[in-house]
PDB file of C-alpha atoms in Angstrom:
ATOM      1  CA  UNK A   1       0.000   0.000   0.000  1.00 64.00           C
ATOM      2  CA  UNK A   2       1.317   3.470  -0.571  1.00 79.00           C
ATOM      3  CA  UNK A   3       2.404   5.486   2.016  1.00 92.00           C
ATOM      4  CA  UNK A   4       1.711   8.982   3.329  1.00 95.00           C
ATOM      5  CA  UNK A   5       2.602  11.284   0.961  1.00 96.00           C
ATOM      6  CA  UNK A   6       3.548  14.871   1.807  1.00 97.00           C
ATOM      7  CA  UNK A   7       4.248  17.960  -0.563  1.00 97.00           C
ATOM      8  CA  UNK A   8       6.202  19.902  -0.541  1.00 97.00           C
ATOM      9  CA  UNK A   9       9.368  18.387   0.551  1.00 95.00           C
ATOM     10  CA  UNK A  10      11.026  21.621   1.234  1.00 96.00           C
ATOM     11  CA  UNK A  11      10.185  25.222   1.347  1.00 97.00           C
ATOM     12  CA  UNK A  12      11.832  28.593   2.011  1.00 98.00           C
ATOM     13  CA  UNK A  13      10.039  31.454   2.300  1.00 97.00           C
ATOM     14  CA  UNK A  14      10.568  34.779   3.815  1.00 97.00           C
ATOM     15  CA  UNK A  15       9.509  35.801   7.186  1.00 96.00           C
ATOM     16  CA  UNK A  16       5.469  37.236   7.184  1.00 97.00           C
ATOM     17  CA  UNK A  17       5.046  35.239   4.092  1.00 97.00           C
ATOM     18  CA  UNK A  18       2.048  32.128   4.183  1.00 97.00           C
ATOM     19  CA  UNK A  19       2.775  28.554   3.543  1.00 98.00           C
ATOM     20  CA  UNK A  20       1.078  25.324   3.375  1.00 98.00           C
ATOM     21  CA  UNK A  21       1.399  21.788   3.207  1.00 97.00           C
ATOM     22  CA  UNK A  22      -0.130  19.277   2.535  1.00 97.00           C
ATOM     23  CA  UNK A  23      -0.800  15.432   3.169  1.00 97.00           C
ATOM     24  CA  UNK A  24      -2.601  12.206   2.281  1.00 97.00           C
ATOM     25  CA  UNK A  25      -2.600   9.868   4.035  1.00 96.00           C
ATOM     26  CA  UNK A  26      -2.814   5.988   3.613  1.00 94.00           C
ATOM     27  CA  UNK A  27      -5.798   5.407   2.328  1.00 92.00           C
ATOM     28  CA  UNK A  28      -8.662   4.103   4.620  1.00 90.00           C
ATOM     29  CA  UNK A  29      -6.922   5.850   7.642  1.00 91.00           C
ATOM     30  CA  UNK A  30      -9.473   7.754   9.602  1.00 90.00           C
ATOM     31  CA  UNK A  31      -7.519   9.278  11.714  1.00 91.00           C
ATOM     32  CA  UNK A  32      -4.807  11.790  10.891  1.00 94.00           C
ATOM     33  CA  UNK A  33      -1.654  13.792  12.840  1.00 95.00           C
ATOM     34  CA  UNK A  34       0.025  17.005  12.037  1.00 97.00           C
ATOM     35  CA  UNK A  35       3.459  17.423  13.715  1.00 96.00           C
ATOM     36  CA  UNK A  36       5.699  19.562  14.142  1.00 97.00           C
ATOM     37  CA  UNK A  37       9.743  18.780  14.963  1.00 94.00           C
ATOM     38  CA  UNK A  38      12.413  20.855  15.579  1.00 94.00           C
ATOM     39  CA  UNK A  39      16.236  20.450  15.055  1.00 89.00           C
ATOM     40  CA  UNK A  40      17.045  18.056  17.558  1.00 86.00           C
ATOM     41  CA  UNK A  41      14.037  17.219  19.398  1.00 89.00           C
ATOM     42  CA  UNK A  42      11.070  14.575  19.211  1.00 91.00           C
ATOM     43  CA  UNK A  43       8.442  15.422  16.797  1.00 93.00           C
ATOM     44  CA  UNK A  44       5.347  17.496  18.389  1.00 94.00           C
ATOM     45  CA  UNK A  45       1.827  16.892  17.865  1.00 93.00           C
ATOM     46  CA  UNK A  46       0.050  20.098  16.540  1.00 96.00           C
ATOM     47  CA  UNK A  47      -3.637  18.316  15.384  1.00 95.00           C
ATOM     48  CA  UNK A  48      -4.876  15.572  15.552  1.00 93.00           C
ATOM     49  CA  UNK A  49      -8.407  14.868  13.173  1.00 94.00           C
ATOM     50  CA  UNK A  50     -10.602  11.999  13.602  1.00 91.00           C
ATOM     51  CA  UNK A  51     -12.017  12.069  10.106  1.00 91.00           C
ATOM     52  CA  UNK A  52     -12.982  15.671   9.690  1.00 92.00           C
ATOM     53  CA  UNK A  53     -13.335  16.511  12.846  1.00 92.00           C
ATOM     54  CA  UNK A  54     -10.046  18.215  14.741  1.00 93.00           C
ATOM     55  CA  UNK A  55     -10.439  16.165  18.063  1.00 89.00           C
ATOM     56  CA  UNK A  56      -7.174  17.670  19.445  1.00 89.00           C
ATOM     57  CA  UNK A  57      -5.628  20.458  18.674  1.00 92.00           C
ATOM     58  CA  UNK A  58      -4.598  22.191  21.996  1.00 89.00           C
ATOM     59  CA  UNK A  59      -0.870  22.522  20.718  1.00 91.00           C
ATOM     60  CA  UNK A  60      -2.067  24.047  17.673  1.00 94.00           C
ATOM     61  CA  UNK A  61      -1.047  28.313  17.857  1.00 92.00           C
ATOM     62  CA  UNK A  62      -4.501  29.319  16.635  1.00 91.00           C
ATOM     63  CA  UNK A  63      -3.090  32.707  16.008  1.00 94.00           C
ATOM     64  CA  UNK A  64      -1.320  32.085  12.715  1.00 96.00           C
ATOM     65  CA  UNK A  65      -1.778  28.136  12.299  1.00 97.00           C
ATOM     66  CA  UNK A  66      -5.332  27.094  10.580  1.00 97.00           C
ATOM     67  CA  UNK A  67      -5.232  23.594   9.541  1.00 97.00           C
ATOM     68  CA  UNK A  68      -8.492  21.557   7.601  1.00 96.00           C
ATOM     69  CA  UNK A  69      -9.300  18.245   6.285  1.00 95.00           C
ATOM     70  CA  UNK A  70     -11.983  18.425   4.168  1.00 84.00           C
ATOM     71  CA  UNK A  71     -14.548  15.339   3.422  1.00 87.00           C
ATOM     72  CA  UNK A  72     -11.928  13.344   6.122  1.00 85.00           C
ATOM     73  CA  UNK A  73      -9.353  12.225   3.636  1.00 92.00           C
ATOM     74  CA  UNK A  74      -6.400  14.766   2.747  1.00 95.00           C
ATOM     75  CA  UNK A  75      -5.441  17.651   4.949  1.00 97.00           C
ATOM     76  CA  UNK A  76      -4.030  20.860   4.708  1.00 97.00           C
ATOM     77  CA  UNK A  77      -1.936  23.001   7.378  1.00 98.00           C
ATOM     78  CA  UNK A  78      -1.557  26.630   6.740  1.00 98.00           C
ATOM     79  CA  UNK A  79       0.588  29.180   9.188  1.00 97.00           C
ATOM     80  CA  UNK A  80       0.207  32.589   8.368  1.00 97.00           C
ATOM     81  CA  UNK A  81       2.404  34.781   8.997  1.00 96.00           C
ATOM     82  CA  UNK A  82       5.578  32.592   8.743  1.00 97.00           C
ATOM     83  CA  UNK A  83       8.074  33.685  11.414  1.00 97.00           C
ATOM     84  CA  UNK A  84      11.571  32.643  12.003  1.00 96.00           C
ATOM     85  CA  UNK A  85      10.880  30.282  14.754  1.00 96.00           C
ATOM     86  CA  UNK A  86       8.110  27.993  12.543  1.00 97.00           C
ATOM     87  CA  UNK A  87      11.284  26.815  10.674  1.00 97.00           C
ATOM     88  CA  UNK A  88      11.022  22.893  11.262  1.00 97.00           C
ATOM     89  CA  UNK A  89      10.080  19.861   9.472  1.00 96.00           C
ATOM     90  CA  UNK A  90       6.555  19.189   9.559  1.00 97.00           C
ATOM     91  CA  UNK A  91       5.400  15.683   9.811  1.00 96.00           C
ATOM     92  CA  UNK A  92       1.903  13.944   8.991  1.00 97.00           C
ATOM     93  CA  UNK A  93       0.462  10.536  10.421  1.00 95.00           C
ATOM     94  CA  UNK A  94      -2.349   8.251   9.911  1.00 93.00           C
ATOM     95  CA  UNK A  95      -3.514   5.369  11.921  1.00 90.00           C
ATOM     96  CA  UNK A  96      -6.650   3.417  11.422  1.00 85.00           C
ATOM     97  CA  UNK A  97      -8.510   2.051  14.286  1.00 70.00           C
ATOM     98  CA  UNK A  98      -9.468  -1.090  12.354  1.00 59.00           C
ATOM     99  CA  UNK A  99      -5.877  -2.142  12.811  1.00 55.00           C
ATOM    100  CA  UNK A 100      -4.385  -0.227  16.218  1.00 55.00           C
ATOM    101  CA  UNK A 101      -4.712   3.187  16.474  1.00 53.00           C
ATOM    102  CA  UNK A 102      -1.470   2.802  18.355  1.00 66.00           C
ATOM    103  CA  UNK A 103       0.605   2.429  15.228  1.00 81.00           C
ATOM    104  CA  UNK A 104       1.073   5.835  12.797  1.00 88.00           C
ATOM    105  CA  UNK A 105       2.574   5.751  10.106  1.00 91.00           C
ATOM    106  CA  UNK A 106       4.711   8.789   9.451  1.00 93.00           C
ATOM    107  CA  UNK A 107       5.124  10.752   5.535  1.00 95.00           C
ATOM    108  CA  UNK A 108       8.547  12.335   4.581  1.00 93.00           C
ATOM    109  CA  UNK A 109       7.548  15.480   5.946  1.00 95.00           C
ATOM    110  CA  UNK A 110       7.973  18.959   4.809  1.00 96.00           C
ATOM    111  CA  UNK A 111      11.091  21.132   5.950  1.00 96.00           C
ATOM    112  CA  UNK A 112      10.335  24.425   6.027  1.00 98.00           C
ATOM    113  CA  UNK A 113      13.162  27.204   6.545  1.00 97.00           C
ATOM    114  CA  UNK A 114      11.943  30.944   7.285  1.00 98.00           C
ATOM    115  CA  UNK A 115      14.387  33.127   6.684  1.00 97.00           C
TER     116      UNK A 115
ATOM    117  CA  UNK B   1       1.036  12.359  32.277  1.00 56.00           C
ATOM    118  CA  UNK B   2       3.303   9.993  30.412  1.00 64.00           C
ATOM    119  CA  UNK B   3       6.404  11.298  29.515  1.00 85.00           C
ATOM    120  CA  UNK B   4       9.484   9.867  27.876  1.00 91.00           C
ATOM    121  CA  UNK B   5      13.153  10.516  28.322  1.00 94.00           C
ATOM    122  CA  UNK B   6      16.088   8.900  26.521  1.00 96.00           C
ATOM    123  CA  UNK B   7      19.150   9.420  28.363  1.00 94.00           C
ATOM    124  CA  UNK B   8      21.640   9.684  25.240  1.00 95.00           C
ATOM    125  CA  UNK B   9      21.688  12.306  22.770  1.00 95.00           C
ATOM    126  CA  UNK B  10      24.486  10.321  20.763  1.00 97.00           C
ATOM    127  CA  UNK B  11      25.556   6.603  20.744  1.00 98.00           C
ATOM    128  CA  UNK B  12      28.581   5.813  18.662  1.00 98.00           C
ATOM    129  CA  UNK B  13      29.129   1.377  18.438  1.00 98.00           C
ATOM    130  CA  UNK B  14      31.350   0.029  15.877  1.00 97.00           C
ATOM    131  CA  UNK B  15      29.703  -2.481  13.358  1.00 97.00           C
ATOM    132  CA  UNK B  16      29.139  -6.007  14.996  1.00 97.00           C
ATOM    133  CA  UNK B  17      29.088  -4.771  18.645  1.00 98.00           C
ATOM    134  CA  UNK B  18      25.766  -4.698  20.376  1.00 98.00           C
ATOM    135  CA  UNK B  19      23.667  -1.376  20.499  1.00 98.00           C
ATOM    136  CA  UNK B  20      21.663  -0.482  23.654  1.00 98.00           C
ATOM    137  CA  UNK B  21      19.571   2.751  23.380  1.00 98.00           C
ATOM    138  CA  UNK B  22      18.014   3.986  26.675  1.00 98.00           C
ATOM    139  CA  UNK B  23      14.482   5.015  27.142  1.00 96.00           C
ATOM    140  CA  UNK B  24      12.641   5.520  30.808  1.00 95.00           C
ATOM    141  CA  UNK B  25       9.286   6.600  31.044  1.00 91.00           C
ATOM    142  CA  UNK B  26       7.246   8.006  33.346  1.00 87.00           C
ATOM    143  CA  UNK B  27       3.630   7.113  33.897  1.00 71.00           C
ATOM    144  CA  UNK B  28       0.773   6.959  36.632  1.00 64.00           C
ATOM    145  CA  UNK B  29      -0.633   3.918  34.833  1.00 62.00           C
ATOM    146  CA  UNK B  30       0.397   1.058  32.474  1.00 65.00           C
ATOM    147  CA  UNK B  31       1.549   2.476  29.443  1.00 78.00           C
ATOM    148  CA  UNK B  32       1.974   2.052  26.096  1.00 86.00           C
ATOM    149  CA  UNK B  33       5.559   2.562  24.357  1.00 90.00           C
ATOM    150  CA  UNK B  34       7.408   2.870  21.251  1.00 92.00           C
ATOM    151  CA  UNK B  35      10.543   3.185  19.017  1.00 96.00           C
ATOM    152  CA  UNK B  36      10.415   4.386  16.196  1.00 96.00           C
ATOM    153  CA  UNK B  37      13.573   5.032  13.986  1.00 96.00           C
ATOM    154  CA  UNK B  38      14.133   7.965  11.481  1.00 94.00           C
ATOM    155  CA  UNK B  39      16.568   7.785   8.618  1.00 92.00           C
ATOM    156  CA  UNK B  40      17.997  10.785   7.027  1.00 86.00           C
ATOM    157  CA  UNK B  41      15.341  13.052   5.191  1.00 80.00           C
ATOM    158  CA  UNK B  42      12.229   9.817   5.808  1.00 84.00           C
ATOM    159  CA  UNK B  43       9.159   9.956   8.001  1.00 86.00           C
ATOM    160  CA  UNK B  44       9.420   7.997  11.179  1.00 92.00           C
ATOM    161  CA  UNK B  45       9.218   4.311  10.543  1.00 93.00           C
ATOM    162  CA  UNK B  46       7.597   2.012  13.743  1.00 92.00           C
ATOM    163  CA  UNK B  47      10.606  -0.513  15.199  1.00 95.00           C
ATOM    164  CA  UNK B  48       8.391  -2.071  17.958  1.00 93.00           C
ATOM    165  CA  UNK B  49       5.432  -1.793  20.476  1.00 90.00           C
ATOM    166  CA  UNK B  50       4.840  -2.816  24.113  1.00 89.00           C
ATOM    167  CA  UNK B  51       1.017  -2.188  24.836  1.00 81.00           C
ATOM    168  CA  UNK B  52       1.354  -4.393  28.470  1.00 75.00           C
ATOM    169  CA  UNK B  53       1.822  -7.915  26.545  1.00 74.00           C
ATOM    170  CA  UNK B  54       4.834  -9.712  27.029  1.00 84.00           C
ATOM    171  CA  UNK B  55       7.360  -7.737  28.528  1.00 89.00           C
ATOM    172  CA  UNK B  56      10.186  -8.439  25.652  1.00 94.00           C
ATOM    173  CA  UNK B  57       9.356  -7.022  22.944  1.00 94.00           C
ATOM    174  CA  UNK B  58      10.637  -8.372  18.860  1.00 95.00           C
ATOM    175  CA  UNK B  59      10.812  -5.194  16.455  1.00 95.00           C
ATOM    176  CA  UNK B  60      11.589  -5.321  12.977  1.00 94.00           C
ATOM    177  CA  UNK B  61      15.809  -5.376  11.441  1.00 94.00           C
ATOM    178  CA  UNK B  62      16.343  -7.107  14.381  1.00 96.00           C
ATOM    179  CA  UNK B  63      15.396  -4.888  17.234  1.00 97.00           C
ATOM    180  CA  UNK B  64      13.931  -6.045  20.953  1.00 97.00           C
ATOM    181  CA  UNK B  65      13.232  -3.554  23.429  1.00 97.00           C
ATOM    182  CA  UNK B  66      12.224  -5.204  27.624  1.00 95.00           C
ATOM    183  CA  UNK B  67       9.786  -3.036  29.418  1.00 93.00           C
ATOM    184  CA  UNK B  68      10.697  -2.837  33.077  1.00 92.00           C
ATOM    185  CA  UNK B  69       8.678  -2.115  35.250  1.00 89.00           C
ATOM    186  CA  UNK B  70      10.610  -1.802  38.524  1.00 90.00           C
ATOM    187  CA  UNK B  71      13.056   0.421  36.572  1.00 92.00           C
ATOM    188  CA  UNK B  72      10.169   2.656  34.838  1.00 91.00           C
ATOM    189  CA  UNK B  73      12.655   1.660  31.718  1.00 94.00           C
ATOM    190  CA  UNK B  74      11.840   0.180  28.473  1.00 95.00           C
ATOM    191  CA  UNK B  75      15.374   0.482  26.639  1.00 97.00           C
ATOM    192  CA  UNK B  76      16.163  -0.683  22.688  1.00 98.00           C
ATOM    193  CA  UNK B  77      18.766  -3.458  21.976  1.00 98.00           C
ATOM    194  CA  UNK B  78      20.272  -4.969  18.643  1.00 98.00           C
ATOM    195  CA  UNK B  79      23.056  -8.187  19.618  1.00 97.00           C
ATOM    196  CA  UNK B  80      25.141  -6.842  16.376  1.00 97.00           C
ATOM    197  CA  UNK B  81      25.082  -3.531  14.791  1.00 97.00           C
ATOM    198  CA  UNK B  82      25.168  -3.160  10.954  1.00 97.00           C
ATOM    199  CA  UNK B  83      26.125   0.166   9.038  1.00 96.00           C
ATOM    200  CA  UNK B  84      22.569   0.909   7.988  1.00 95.00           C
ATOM    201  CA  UNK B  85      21.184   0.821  11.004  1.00 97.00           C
ATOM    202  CA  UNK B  86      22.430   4.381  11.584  1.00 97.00           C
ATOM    203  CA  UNK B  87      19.851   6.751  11.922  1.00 97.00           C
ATOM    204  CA  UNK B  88      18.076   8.739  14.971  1.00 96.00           C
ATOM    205  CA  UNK B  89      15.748   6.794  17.216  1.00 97.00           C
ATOM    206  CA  UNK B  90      13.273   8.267  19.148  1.00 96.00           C
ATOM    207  CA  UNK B  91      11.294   6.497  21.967  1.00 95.00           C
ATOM    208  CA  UNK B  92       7.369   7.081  22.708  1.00 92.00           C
ATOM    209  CA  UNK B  93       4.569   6.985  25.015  1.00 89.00           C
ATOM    210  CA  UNK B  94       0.673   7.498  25.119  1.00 83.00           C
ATOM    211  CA  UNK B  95      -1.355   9.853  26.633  1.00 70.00           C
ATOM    212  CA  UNK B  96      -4.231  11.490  26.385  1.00 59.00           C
ATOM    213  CA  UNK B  97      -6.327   8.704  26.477  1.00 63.00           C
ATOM    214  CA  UNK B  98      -4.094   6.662  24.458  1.00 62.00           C
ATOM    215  CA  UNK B  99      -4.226   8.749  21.569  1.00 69.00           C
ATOM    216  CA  UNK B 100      -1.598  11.624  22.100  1.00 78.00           C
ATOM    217  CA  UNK B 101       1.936  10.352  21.204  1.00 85.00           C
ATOM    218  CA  UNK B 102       4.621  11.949  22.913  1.00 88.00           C
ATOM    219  CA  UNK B 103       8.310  11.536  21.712  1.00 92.00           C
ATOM    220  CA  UNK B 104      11.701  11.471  23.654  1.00 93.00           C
ATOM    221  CA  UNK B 105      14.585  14.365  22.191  1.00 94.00           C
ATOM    222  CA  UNK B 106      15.846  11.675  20.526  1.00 96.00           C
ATOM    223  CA  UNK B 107      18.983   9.192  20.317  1.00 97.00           C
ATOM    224  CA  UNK B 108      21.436   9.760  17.439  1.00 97.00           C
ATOM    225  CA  UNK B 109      23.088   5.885  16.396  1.00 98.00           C
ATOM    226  CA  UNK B 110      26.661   6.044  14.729  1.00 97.00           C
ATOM    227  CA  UNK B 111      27.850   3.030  13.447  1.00 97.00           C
ATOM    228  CA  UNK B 112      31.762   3.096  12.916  1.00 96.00           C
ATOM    229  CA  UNK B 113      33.595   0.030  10.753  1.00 91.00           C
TER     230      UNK B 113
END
């Protein structure tokens, strides 16, 4: 089965500048992760949707991060304004409670550098 | 709260010695752990699981990992190192009702000839 897929792999932007990513995940996944993980540390959840509804997204800063995932599939995380301390690599999960919702299953990610 | 703390930033083992990566954990209740490994520019890729089944615990490429209880510890082990198993390794733990995953800072592996 594929895997989840992330795009872009890597963007720069300029500080105050939007960006967005986005992910699909492994197809008949319900559930679905955004992280985030900076240099040197364990990755950090940000969101966490069961289908389309966000179930969890206490970690999320609400004042320039919106994410969605329309119709429960593929999901989109936006931060705007970009500032210098949102450069990390952002990581997406799914897990599927048919199987364990214990195991996610990770994409590439997307590194994003602010500058 | 569960949290998770790996003791080592860096472990450096030449290829063919044994690798031991160290993970406690911290937990009010019986918890749920992981490793997961993470190779240069890839997502994070699932080693093993202990979910309070048998207390050793058989991973993929060789991996085992022995939840201790008495030692709040639940530390990764490979009997012989190979080059590609190089890579960061990050231990985690459940929360939030067993759906928040919460990583460790991380253990970076170097495997020397």
């Amino acid at each position: 089965e594929a895997g989840v897929v992330q795009s872009p792999r890597y963007k720069i932007i300029e500080k105050k500048q939007p960006v967005a990513f986005w992910c699909n995940p492994i197809s008949g996944h319900n559930t679905l992760y955004w992280y985030r993980q900076n240099l040197g540390q364990g990755p950090e959840l940000l969101i966490r949707y069961e289908n389309e509804e966000a179930v969890d997204d206490s970690q999320l800063p609400k004042d320039r991060f919106s994410a969605e995932r329309l119709k429960g599939v593929d999901s989109t995380l936006k931060i705007q304004p970009a500032e210098l301390g949102d450069s990390a690599v952002y990581l997406c999960a799914s897990s599927s409670h048919r199987r364990s919702s214990y195991e996610q299953y990770f994409g590439p990610g997307t590194r994003l550098t602010v500058t | 709260a569960q949290s998770v703390t790996q003791l080592d930033s860096h472990v450096s083992v030449s290829e063919g010695t044994p690798v031991l990566l160290r993970c406690n954990y911290s937990s009010s209740y019986s918890p749920s752990l992981f490793w997961y490994v993470q190779h240069p520019n890839k997502g994070l890729q699932l080693l093993l699981k202990y979910t309070s089944a048998a207390t050793l615990v058989k991973g993929i490429n060789g991996f085992e990992a022995e939840f201790k209880k008495s030692e709040t510890s639940f530390h990764l082990t490979k009997p012989s190192a190979h080059m590609s198993d190089a890579a960061e390794y990050f231990c985690g733990g459940l929360t939030g009702g067993g759906n928040k995953l919460t990583f460790g800072t991380g253990t970076q592996l170097k495997v020397e000839l």
